[in-house]
Tab-separated table of C-alpha atoms and ligand atoms in Angstrom:
chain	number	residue	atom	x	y	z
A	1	UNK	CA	52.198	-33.921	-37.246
A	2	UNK	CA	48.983	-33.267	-40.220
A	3	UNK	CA	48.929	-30.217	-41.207
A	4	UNK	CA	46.427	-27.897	-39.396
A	5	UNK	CA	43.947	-25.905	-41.391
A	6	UNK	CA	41.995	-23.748	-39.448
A	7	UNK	CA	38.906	-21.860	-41.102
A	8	UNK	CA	38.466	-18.458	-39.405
A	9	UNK	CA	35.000	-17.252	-40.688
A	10	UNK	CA	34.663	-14.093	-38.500
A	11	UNK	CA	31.498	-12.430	-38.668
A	12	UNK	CA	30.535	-13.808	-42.051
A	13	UNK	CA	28.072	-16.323	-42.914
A	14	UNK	CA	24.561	-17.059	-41.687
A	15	UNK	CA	23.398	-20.955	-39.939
A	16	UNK	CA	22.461	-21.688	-43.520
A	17	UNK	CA	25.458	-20.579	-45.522
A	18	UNK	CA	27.828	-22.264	-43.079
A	19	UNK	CA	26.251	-25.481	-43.381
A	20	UNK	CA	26.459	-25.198	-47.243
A	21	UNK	CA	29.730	-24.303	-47.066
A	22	UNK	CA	30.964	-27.390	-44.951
A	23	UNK	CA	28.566	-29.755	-47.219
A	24	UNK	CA	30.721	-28.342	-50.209
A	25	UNK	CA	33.459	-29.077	-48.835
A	26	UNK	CA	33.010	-32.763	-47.289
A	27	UNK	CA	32.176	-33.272	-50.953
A	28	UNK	CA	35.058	-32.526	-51.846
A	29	UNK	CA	36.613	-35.490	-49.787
A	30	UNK	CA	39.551	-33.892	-48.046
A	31	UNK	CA	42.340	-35.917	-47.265
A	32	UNK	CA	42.242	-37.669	-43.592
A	33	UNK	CA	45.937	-36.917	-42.457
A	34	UNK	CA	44.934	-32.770	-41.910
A	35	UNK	CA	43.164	-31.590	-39.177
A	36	UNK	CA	40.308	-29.187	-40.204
A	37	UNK	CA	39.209	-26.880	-37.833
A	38	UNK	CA	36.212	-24.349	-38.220
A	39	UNK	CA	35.629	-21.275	-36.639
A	40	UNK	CA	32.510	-20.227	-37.009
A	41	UNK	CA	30.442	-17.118	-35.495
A	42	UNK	CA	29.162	-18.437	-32.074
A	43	UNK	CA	25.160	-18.741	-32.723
A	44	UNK	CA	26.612	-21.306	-35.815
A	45	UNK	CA	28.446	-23.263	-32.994
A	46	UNK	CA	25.800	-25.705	-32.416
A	47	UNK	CA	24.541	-26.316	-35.976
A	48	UNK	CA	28.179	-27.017	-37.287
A	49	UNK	CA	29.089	-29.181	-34.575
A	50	UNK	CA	26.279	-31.525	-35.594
A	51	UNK	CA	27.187	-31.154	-38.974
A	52	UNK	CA	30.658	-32.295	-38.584
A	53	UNK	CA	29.857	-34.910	-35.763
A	54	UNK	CA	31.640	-37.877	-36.899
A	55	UNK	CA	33.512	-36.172	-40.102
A	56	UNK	CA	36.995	-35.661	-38.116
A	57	UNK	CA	37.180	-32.329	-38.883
A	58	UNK	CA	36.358	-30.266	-35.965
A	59	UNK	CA	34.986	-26.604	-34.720
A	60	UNK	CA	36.262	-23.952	-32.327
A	61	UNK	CA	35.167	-21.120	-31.178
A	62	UNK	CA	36.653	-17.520	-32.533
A	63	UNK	CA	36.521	-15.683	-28.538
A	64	UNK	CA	35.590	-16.761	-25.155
A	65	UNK	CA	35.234	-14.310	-22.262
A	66	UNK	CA	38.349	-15.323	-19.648
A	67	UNK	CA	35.202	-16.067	-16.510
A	68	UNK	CA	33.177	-19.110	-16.672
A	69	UNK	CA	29.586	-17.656	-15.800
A	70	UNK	CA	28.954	-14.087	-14.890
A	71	UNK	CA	27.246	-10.432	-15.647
A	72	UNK	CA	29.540	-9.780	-18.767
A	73	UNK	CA	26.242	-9.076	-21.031
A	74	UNK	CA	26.435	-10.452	-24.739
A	75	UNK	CA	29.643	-12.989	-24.085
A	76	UNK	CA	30.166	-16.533	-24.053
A	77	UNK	CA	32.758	-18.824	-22.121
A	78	UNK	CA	34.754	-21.985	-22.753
A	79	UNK	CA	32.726	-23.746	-20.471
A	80	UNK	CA	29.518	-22.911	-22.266
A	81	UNK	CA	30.921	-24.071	-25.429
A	82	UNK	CA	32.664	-27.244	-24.319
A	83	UNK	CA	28.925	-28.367	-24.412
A	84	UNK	CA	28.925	-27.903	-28.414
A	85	UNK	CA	31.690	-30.553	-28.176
A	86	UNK	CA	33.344	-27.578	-29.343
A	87	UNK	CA	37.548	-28.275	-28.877
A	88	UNK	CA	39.369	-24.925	-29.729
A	89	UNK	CA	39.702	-21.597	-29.478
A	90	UNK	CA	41.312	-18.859	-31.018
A	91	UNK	CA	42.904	-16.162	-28.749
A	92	UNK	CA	44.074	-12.875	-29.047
A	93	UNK	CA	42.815	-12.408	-32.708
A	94	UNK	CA	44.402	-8.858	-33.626
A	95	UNK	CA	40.774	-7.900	-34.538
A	96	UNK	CA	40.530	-8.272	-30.974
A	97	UNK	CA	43.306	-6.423	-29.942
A	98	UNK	CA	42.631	-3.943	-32.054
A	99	UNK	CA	38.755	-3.157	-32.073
A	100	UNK	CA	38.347	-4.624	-28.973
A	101	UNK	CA	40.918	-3.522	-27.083
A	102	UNK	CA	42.117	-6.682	-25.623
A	103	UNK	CA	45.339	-6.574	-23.552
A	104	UNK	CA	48.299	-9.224	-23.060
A	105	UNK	CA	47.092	-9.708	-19.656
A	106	UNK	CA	43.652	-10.636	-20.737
A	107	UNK	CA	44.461	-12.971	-23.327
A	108	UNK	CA	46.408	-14.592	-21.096
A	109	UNK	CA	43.291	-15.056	-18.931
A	110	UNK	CA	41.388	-16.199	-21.372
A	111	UNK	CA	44.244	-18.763	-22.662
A	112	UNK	CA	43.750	-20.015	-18.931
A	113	UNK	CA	40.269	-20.293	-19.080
A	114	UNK	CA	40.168	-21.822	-22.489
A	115	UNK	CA	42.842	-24.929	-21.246
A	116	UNK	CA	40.877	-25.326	-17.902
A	117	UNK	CA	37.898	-26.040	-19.942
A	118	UNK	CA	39.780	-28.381	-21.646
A	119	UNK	CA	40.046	-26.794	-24.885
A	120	UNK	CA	42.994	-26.342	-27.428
A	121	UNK	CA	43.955	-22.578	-27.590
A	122	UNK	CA	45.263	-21.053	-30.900
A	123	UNK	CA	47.107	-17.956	-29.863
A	124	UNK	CA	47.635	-15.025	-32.486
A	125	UNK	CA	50.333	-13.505	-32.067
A	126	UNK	CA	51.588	-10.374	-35.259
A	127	UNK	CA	53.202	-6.962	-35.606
A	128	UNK	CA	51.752	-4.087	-37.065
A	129	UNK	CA	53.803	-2.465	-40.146
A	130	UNK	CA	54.924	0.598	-38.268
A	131	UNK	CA	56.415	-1.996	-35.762
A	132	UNK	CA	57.799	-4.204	-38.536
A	133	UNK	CA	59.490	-1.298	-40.533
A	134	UNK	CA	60.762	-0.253	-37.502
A	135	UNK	CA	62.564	-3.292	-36.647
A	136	UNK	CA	60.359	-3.723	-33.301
A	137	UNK	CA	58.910	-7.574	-34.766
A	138	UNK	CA	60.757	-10.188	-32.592
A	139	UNK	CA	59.966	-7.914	-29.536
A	140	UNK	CA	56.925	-7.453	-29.541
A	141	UNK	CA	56.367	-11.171	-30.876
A	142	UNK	CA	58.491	-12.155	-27.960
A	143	UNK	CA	56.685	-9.763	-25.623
A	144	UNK	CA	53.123	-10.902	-26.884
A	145	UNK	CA	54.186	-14.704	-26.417
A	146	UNK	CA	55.726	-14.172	-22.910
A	147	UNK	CA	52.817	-12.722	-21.292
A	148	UNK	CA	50.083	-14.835	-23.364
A	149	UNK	CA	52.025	-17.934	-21.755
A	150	UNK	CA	52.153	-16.593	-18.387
A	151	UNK	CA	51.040	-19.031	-15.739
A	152	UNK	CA	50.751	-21.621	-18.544
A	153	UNK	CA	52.133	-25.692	-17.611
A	154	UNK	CA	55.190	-26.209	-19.881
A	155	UNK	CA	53.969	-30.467	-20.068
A	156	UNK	CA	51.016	-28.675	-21.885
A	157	UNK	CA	50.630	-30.135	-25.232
A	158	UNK	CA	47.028	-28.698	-26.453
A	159	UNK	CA	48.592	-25.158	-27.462
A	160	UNK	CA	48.835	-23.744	-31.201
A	161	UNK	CA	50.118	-20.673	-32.008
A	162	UNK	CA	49.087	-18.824	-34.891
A	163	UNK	CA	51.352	-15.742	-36.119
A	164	UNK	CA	49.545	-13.147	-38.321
A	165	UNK	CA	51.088	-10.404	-39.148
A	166	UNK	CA	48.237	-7.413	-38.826
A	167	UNK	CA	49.945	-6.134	-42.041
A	168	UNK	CA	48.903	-8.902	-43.866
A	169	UNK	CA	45.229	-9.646	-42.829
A	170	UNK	CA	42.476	-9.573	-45.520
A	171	UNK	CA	44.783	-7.333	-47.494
A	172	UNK	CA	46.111	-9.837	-50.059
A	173	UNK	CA	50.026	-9.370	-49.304
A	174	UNK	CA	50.666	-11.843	-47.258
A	175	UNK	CA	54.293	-11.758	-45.601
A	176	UNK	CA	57.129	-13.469	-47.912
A	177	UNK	CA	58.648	-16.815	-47.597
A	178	UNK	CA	61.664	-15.098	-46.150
A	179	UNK	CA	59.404	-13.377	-43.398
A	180	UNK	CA	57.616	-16.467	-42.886
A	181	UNK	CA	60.500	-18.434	-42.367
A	182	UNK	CA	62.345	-16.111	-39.796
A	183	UNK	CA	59.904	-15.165	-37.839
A	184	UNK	CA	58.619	-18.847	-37.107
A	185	UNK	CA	61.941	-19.802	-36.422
A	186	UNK	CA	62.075	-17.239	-34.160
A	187	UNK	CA	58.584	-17.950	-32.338
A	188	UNK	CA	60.024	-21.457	-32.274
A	189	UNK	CA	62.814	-20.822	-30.232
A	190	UNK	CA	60.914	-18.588	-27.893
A	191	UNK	CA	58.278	-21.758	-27.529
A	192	UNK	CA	61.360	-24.171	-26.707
A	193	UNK	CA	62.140	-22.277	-23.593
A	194	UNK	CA	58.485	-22.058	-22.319
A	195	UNK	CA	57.061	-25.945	-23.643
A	196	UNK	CA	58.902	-29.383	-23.362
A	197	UNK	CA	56.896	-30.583	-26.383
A	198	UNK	CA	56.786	-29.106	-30.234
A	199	UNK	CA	53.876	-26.000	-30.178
A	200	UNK	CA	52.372	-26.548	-33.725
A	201	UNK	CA	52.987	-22.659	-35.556
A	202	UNK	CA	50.361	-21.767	-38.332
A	203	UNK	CA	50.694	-18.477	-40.449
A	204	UNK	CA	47.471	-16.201	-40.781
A	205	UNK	CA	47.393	-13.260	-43.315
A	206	UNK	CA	46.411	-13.780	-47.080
A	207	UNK	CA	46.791	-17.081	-47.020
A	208	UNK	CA	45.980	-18.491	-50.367
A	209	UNK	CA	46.234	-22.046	-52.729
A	210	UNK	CA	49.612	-20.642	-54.188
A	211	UNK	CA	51.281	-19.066	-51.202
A	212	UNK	CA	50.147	-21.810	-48.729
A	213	UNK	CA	51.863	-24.872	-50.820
A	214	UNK	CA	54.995	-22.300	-50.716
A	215	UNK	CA	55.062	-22.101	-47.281
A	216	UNK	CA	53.989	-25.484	-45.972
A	217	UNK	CA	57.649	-26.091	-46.811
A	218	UNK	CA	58.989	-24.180	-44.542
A	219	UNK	CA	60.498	-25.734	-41.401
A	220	UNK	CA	57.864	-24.681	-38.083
A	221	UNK	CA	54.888	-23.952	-40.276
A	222	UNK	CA	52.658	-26.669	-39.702
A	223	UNK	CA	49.442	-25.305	-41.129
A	224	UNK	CA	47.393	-22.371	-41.707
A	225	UNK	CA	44.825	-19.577	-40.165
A	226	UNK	CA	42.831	-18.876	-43.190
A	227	UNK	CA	40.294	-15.547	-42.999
A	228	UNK	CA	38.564	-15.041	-46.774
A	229	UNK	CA	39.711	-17.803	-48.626
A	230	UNK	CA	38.040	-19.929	-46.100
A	231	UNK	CA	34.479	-18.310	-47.240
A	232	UNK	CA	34.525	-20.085	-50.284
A	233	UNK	CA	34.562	-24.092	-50.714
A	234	UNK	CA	36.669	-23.611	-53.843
A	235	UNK	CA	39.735	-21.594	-52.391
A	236	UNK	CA	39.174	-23.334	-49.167
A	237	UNK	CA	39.674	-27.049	-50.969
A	238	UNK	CA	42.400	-26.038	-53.380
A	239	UNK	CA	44.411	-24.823	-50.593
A	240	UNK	CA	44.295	-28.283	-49.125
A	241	UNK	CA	45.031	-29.627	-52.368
A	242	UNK	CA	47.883	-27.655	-53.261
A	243	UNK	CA	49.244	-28.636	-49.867
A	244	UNK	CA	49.049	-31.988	-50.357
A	245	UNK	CA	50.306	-32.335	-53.962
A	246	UNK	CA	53.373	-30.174	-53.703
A	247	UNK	CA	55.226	-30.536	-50.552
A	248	UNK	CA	58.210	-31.688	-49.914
A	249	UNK	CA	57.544	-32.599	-46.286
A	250	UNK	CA	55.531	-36.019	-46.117
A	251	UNK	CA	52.600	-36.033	-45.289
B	1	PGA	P1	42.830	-13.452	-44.080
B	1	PGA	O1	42.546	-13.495	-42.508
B	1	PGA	O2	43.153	-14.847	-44.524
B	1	PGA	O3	41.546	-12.944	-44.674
B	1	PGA	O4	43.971	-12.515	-44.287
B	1	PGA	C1	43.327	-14.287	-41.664
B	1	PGA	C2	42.898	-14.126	-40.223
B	1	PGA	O5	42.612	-13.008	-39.801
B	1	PGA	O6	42.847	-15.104	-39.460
């Protein structure tokens, strides 16, 4: 499997600054065996669809609404941006959860939504630090994955789930390898009893050049969810490179 490095810009960078961005980094000739995937802001969709058409890396969407078509004022669906050739989308974001109040039971529509539009979902899944320091992680990661996967075909094989810890989002601690490697385990076994195939597992939170090399060596982390270092071709690239000069998996 290539590693998957998946750019989540959130609500940064205009049309022009995204399209900068990506021309920085095709520049930089990334390596073919990874599979890029941008996220930008929804009204970019379009322009960096083009942009990539063609380039093998490719774009997803960072929400959908869990209806196709409707009166939900201001939102957009999987449907609508299937049309942008668009092929992913992340779900249950904690910035979701959190600000947006979104429930297990709604991501879990919208994870429904997003596969019968034929796209690839990227699940977050991540415990607070109150819940971590109280020794509540593996429930509430289990609890989180159960109900997101509700519903969901185990012969499904576009899935990804990304585990951020909400602890370790845009504050630069990201979790340690010994965190890292647990809790993926962990996810992993919970995905063995609900897929028949291997459900890639990216970490999210503070990912950076040094840590990410660290951690792409741990068994069930096959790539990345990367918020601010994602902003800037420089980190963005180095992280790649570091990946691919100092792992021990092959790539
Ligand atoms: P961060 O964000 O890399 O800035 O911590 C990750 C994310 O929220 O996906």
């Amino acid at each position: 499997m290539n590693p998957i490095i998946a750019a989540n810009w959130k609500m940064n960078l205009t049309i022009d600054q995204g399209l900068v961005l990506i021309d920085e980094i095709l520049d930089s000739s990334p390596p073919d065996n990874f599979d890029i995937i941008f996220f930008p802001s929804s009204i970019s969709l379009n322009s960096v669809s083009i942009k990539l058409k063609d380039s093998g890396y490719s774009v997803g969407v960072q929400n959908i609404h869990h209806e196709n078509s409707g009166a939900f004022t201001g939102e957009v669906s999987a449907k609508m941006v299937k049309d942008l050739d668009v092929k992913y989308a992340i779900i249950g974001h904690s910035e979701r959860r959190q600000y947006f109040l979104e429930t297990d039971s709604q991501v879990n529509a919208k994870i429904n939504n997003t596969i019968i539009a034929g796209l690839c979902p990227v699940v977050c899944i991540g415990e607070t630090l109150e819940q971590r320091e109280a020794g509540e992680t593996s429930d509430i990661l289990k609890k989180q994955l159960m109900s997101a996967c509700n519903n969901i075909d185990r012969k499904l094989d576009k899935f990804i789930v990304a585990y951020e810890p909400v602890w370790a989002i845009g504050t630069g601690k990201s979790a340690s390898l010994e965190q890292v490697q647990d809790t993926h385990k962990f996810i992993d076994s919970i995905l063995k009893t609900l897929f028949d195939g291997n459900i890639p597992i990216l970490y999210g939170g503070s990912v950076n050049a040094e840590n990410a090399s660290e951690m792409y060596d741990i068994k069930n982390v096959d790539g990345f969810l990367i918020g601010g270092a994602s902003l800037e071709s420089n980190s963005f690239c180095q992280i790649i490179k570091n990946i691919t000069k100092n792992t021990k998996r092959s790539l």
